[in-house]
Structure formats: structure tokens, C-alpha cells
Coordinates of C-alpha atoms and ligand atoms in Angstrom, one line a residue:
Chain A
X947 CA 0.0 0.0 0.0
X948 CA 1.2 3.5 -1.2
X949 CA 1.6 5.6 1.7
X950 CA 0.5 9.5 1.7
X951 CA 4.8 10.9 1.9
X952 CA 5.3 8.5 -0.6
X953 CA 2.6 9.7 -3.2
X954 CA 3.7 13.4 -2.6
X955 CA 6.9 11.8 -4.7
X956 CA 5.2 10.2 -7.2
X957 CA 3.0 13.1 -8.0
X958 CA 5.1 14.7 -11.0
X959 CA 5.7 10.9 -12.6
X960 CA 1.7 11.0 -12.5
X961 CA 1.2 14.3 -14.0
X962 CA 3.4 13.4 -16.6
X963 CA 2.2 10.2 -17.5
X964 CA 5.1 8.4 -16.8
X965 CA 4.1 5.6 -14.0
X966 CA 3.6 1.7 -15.0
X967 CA 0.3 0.7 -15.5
X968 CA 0.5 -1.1 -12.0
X969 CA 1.8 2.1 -10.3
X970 CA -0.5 4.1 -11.9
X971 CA -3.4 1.9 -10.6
X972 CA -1.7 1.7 -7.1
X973 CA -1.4 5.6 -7.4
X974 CA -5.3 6.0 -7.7
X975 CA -6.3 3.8 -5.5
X976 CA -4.8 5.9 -2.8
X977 CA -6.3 9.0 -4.4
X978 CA -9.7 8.0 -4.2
X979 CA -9.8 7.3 -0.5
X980 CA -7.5 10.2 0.8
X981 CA -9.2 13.5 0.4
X982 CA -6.2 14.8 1.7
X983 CA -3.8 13.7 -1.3
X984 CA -6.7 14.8 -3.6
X985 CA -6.2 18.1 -2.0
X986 CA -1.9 17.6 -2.4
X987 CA -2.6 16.8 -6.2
X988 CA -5.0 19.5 -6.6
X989 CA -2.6 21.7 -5.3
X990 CA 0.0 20.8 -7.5
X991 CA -2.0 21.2 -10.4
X992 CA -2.4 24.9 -9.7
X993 CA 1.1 25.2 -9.1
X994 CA 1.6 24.7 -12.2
X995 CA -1.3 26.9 -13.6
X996 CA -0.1 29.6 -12.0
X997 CA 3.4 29.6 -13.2
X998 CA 1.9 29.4 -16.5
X999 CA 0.2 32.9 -15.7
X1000 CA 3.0 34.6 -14.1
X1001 CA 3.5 38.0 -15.9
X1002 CA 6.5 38.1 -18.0
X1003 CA 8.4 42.0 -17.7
X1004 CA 7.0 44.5 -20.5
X1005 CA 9.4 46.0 -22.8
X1006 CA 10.4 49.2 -22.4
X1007 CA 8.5 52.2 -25.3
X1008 CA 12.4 52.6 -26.0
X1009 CA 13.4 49.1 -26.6
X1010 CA 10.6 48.8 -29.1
X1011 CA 10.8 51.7 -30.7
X1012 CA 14.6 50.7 -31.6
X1013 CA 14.0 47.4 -32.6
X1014 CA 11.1 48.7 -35.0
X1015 CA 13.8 50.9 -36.6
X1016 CA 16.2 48.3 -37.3
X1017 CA 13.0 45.7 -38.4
X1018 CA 12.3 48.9 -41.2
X1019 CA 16.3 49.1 -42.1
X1020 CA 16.0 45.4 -42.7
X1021 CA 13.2 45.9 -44.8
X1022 CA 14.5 48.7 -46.9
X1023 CA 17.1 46.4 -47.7
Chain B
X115 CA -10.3 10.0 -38.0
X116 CA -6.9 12.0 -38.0
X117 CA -6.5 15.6 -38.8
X118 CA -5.2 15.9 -42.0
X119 CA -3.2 19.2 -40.1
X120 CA -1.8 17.2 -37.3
X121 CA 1.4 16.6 -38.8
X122 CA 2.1 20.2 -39.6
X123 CA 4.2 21.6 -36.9
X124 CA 3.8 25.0 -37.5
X125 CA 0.1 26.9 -37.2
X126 CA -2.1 28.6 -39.4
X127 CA -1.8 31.2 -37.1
X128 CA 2.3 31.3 -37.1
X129 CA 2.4 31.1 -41.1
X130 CA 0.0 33.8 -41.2
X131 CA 2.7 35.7 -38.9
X132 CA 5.5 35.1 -40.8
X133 CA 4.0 36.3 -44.1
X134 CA 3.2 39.5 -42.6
X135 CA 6.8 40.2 -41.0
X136 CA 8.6 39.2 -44.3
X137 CA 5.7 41.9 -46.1
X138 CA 7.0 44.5 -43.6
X139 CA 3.9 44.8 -41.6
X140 CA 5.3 47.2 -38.9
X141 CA 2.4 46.2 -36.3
X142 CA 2.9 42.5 -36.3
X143 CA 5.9 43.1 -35.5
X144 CA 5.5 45.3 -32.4
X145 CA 3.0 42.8 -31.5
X146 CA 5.3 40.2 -31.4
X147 CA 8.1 42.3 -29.9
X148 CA 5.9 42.6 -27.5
X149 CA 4.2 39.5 -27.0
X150 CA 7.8 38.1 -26.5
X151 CA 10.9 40.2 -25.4
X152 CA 9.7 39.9 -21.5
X153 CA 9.6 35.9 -21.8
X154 CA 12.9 36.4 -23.6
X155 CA 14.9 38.2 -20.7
X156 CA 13.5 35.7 -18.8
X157 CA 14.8 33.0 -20.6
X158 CA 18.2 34.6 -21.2
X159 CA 18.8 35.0 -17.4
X160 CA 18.8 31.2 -16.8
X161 CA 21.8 31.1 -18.7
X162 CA 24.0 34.2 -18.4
X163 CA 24.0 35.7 -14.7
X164 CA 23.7 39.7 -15.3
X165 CA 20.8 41.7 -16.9
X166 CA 23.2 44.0 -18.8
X167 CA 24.1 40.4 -20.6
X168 CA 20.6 39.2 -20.8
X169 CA 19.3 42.5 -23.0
X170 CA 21.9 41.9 -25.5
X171 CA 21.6 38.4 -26.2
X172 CA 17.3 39.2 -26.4
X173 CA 18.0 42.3 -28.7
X174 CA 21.0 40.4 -30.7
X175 CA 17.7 37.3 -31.1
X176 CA 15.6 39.6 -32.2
X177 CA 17.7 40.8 -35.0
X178 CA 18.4 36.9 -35.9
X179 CA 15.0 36.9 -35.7
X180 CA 14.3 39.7 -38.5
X181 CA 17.0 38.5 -40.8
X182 CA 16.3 35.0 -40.3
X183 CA 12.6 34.7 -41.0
X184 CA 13.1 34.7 -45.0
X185 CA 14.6 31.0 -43.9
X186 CA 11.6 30.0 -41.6
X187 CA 10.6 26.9 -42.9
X188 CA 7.9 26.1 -39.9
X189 CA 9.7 22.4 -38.7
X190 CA 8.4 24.1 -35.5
X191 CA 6.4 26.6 -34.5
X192 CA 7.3 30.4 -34.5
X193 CA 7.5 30.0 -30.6
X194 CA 9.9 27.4 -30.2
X195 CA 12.0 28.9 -32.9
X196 CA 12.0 32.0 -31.7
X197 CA 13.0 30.5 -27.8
X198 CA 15.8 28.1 -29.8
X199 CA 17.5 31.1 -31.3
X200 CA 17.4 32.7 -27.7
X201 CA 18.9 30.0 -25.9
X202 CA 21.8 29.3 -28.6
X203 CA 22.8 32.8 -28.0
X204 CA 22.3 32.4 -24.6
X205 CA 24.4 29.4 -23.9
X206 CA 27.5 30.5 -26.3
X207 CA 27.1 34.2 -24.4
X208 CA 27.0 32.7 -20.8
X209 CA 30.2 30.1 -21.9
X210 CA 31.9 32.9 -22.8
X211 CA 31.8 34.6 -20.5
X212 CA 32.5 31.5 -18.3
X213 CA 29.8 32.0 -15.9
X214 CA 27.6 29.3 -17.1
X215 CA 28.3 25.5 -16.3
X216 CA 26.5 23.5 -18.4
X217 CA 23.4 21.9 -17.4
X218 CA 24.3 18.2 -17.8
X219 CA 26.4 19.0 -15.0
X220 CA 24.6 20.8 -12.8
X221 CA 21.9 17.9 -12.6
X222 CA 22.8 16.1 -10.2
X223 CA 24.2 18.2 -7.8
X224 CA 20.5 19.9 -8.3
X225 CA 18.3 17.1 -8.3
X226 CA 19.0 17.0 -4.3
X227 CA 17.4 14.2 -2.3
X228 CA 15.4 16.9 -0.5
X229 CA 12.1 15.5 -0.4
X230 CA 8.9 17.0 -2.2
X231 CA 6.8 17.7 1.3
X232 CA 8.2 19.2 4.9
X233 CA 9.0 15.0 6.8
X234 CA 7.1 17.0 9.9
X235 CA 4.1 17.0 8.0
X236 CA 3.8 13.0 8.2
X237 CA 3.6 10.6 11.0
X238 CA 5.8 7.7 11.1
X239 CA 3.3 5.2 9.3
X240 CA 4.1 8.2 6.0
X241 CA 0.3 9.2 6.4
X242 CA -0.1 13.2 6.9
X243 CA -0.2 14.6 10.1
X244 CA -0.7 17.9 8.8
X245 CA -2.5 17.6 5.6
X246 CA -2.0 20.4 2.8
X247 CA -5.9 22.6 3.0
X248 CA -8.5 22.1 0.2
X249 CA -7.7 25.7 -2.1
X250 CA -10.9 27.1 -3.7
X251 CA -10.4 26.6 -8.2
X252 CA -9.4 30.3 -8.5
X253 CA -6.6 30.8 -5.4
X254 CA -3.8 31.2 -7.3
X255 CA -5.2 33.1 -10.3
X256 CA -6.7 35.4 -6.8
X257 CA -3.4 35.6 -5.3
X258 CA -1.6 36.9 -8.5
X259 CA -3.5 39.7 -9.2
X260 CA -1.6 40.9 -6.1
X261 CA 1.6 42.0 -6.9
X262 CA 3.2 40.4 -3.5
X263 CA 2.5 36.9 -4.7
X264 CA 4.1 37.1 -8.0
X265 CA 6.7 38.4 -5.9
X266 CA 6.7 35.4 -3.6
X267 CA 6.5 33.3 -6.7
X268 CA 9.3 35.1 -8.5
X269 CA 11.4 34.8 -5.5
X270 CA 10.6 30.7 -5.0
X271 CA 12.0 30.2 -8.7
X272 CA 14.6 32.5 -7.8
X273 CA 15.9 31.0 -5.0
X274 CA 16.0 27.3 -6.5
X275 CA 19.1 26.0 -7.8
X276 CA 19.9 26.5 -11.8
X277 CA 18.6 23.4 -13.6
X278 CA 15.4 23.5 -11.2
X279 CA 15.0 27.0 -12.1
X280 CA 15.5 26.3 -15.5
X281 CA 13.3 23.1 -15.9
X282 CA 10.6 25.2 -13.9
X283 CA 11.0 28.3 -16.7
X284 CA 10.7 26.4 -19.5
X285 CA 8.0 23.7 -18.8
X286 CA 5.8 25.4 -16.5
X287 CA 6.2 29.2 -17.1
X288 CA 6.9 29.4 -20.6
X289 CA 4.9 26.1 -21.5
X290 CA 7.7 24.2 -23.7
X291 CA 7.7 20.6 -23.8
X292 CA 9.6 18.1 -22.3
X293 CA 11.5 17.0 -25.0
X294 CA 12.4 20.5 -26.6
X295 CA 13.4 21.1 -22.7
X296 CA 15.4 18.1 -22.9
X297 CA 16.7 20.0 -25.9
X298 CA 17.9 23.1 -24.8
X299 CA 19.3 22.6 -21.6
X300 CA 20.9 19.1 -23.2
X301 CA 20.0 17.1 -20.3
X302 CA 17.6 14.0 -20.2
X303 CA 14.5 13.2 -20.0
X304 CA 14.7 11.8 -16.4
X305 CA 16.7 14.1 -15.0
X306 CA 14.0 16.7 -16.6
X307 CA 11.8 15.3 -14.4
X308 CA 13.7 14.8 -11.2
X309 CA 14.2 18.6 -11.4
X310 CA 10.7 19.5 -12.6
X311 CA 9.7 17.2 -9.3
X312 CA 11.7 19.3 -6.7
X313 CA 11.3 22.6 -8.2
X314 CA 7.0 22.3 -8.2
X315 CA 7.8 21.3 -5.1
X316 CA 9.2 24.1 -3.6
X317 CA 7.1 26.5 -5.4
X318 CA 4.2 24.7 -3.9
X319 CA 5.3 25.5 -0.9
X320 CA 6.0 28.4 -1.1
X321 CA 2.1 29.0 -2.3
X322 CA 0.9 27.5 0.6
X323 CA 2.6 29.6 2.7
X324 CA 1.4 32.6 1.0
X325 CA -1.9 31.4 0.4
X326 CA -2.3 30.1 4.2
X327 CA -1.0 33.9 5.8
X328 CA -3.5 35.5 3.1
X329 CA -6.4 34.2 4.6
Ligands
ZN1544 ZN1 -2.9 10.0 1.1

């Protein structure tokens, strides 16, 4: 029997599809009688969501406007 | 049953892109300057260590950008060309300037043996003693609209070591694949996923704890 610490391992080998059939099956077992690895998983999963939305720097009016020069020079050519 | 598209890497969307830059179209271009240069500097500070550094190699990509798109031919999409040319700069800048080690050595002085979840958390028998809370759908999208999250976020990824940080960048924040990951940073895919492991790891976290003194 898979124990809760030893899911919280296992958890990115899930997400990315990577456990053995038999793992896999041993893996959701667990799930779906511990709300409280549901709630680990479920947490995970946001994780990653929200690094997926994190805000990237914006370029600077300057920066653009200087590349947008050099993208007309280029096209003059 | 297959999409007759499928095997196309490159988008309608991308190609559309591409014929517009090479016709000069000045606004597709600031679009995509701008769409990109942020998740550029990002990207070009996981392999050279100063910001002065950084801005060059993302300005120098962009002109390889410009002058290479007449030889686009869409093997992949616009995207991961785009990053490809970034890193390739990146990497010979930060070798240069000898502050970079690659990757493939890094790994597994980074992949740690530090484990995913706080020991303390679990009683002996490795069933939790103090179990992670349920979050509503929408906490973390909540949390970042406030500017000290994605601060506390930032700093997580900052504070991991180099391959986790740049596993993390590339998969999670900048949604590139495993295997173009594999790719880039020339490592494999297991040890892509032992550092992908630890580094969500910590992040989590680090959410938690923002999430739990939010409340
Ligand atoms: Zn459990």
C-alpha cells in the first residue's frame, strides 16, 4: 500500500504520464480514498497553472521603438 | 479520423505571422516584440548571470529573428524557434563569459534528495499529520492579481538551484515541452523530471505559505 509521503513523490511521474500501469493503478487507489492527497494533487496542479500565468516584464516604449527601426532598415534592404 | 493538419508543426496562425513580417507589416511586429521580449529576458537569465548580458543576447535574437525569418521553414512553430535562437545565443554568451556550467552538470548536484513535502508533515506510518488545505479553483489566479504573490513566486524560482530553475522556466512558465526542454538545456529526460519534481515542489510550498498567511 502506497503511503500519503510516498505519493507526494510520485505526484510529477503522474502528472506526466510516466508511472507503469501497476503504479499508476496503485497511485489512484490511494487517491480516491485520501481527500487529503486529492487536496496535495489538486494543489500541485495549480502550481503549475499559475506559473503558466505569471507576468512576463514588458518592454520598455524605448526598446521597441529601436528594434522597430532596425526591423524597417531590414526591410529597406 | 486524423487531422489531415496534425502533422504540420507549424500553425495557421504562425504562417500567417511570418507572411506579414517578411511583407514588412510594422504592427505584427511590435506585436510580437511585444508578446515576446519579456519571456525572452527571462529566458536569457537562466543562462547568463547579469541583466546587462541578458538584454543583449534578447536584442541580438531579435535581429536573428528579423534576418532569419526569409529561412523559416515552420519544422516548428514560431514560438519554439524564436526561444531556440534565444537560448543558442544564450548558452555560447553565458560560456563565454565563463559564468555558465553546463546543465548536464549541474543535474545532479541539483536534483538533491530533499524531499517533495516538509518529513514533519507525516507521521511515522508516511500518512499526513498535517495535511496540505483544500484551495478554492481560483486561489492562485486570486493571489496573483496581487503584486506580492508574484513576488513570492518570483522569489521561489529564484531561490531554487539553476537546472530547477530552468526546468521550472521552461515547462511550466513558458509552456515548452519536455523534450524540446530536454533539448535546450541538453539534459535527459529523467533528469528533466527529477528537477521539474523538486522545483514544483518548492514552489508549492512556497504558495501554501502565501496562500495560508493570506487568509
Ligand atoms: Zn494520502
Amino acid at each position: 500500500m502506497l503511503t500519503c509521503q510516498q505519493l507526494t513523490e510520485l505526484v510529477t511521474e503522474y502528472l506526466e504520464n510516466r508511472l507503469s500501469f501497476t503504479d499508476r493503478l496503485r497511485f489512484r487507489m490511494h487517491v480516491g480514498m485520501c481527500r487529503h492527497c486529492r487536496a496535495y494533487i489538486d494543489q500541485m496542479r495549480q502550481t503549475v497553472r499559475t506559473l503558466g500565468r505569471l507576468p512576463a516584464e514588458e518592454i520598455p516604449p524605448e526598446v521597441r521603438d529601436a528594434l522597430l527601426v532596425q526591423f524597417r532598415n531590414w526591410k529597406r534592404q | 479520423m486524423s487531422d489531415p493538419t496534425s502533422n504540420r508543426r507549424v500553425s495557421a496562425e504562425d504562417e500567417a505571422t511570418v507572411e506579414r513580417l517578411l511583407a514588412g507589416d510594422e504592427a505584427t511586429f511590435t506585436d510580437l516584440v511585444e508578446r515576446y521580449h519579456g519571456r525572452l529576458l527571462r529566458l536569457a537569465l537562466l543562462f547568463v548571470s547579469d541583466r546587462a548580458s541578458a538584454e543583449e543576447v534578447v536584442q541580438d535574437t531579435w535581429l536573428a529573428v528579423i534576418t532569419g525569418l526569409p529561412a523559416f521553414e515552420g519544422r516548428s512553430g514560431l514560438k519554439t524557434w524564436i526561444f531556440s535562437i534565444l537560448s543558442n545565443r544564450a548558452k555560447t554568451r553565458g560560456r563565454r563569459e565563463k559564468r555558465s556550467v553546463p546543465f548536464s552538470a549541474l543535474t545532479s548536484a541539483d536534483q538533491g534528495n530533499d524531499p517533495a513535502v516538509d518529513p514533519s508533515r507525516f507521521t511515522s506510518g508516511g500518512g499526513w499529520s498535517a495535511p496540505p488545505e483544500k484551495w478554492d479553483e481560483d486561489t492562485p489566479e486570486r493571489l496573483l492579481l496581487r503584486q506580492e504573490t508574484r513576488a513570492a513566486v518570483d522569489a521561489a524560482i529564484l531561490a531554487l538551484p539553476a537546472a530547477q530553475r530552468a526546468v521550472i522556466t521552461l515547462r511550466d512558465v513558458e509552456g515548452v515541452d519536455s523534450a524540446e526542454v530536454c533539448n535546450i538545456l541538453e539534459i535527459s529526460d529523467t533528469n528533466q523530471r527529477v528537477l521539474l519534481h523538486r522545483a514544483r515542489a518548492k514552489v508549492r510550498t512556497a504558495l501554501e505559505q502565501h496562500v495560508g498567511s493570506s487568509r
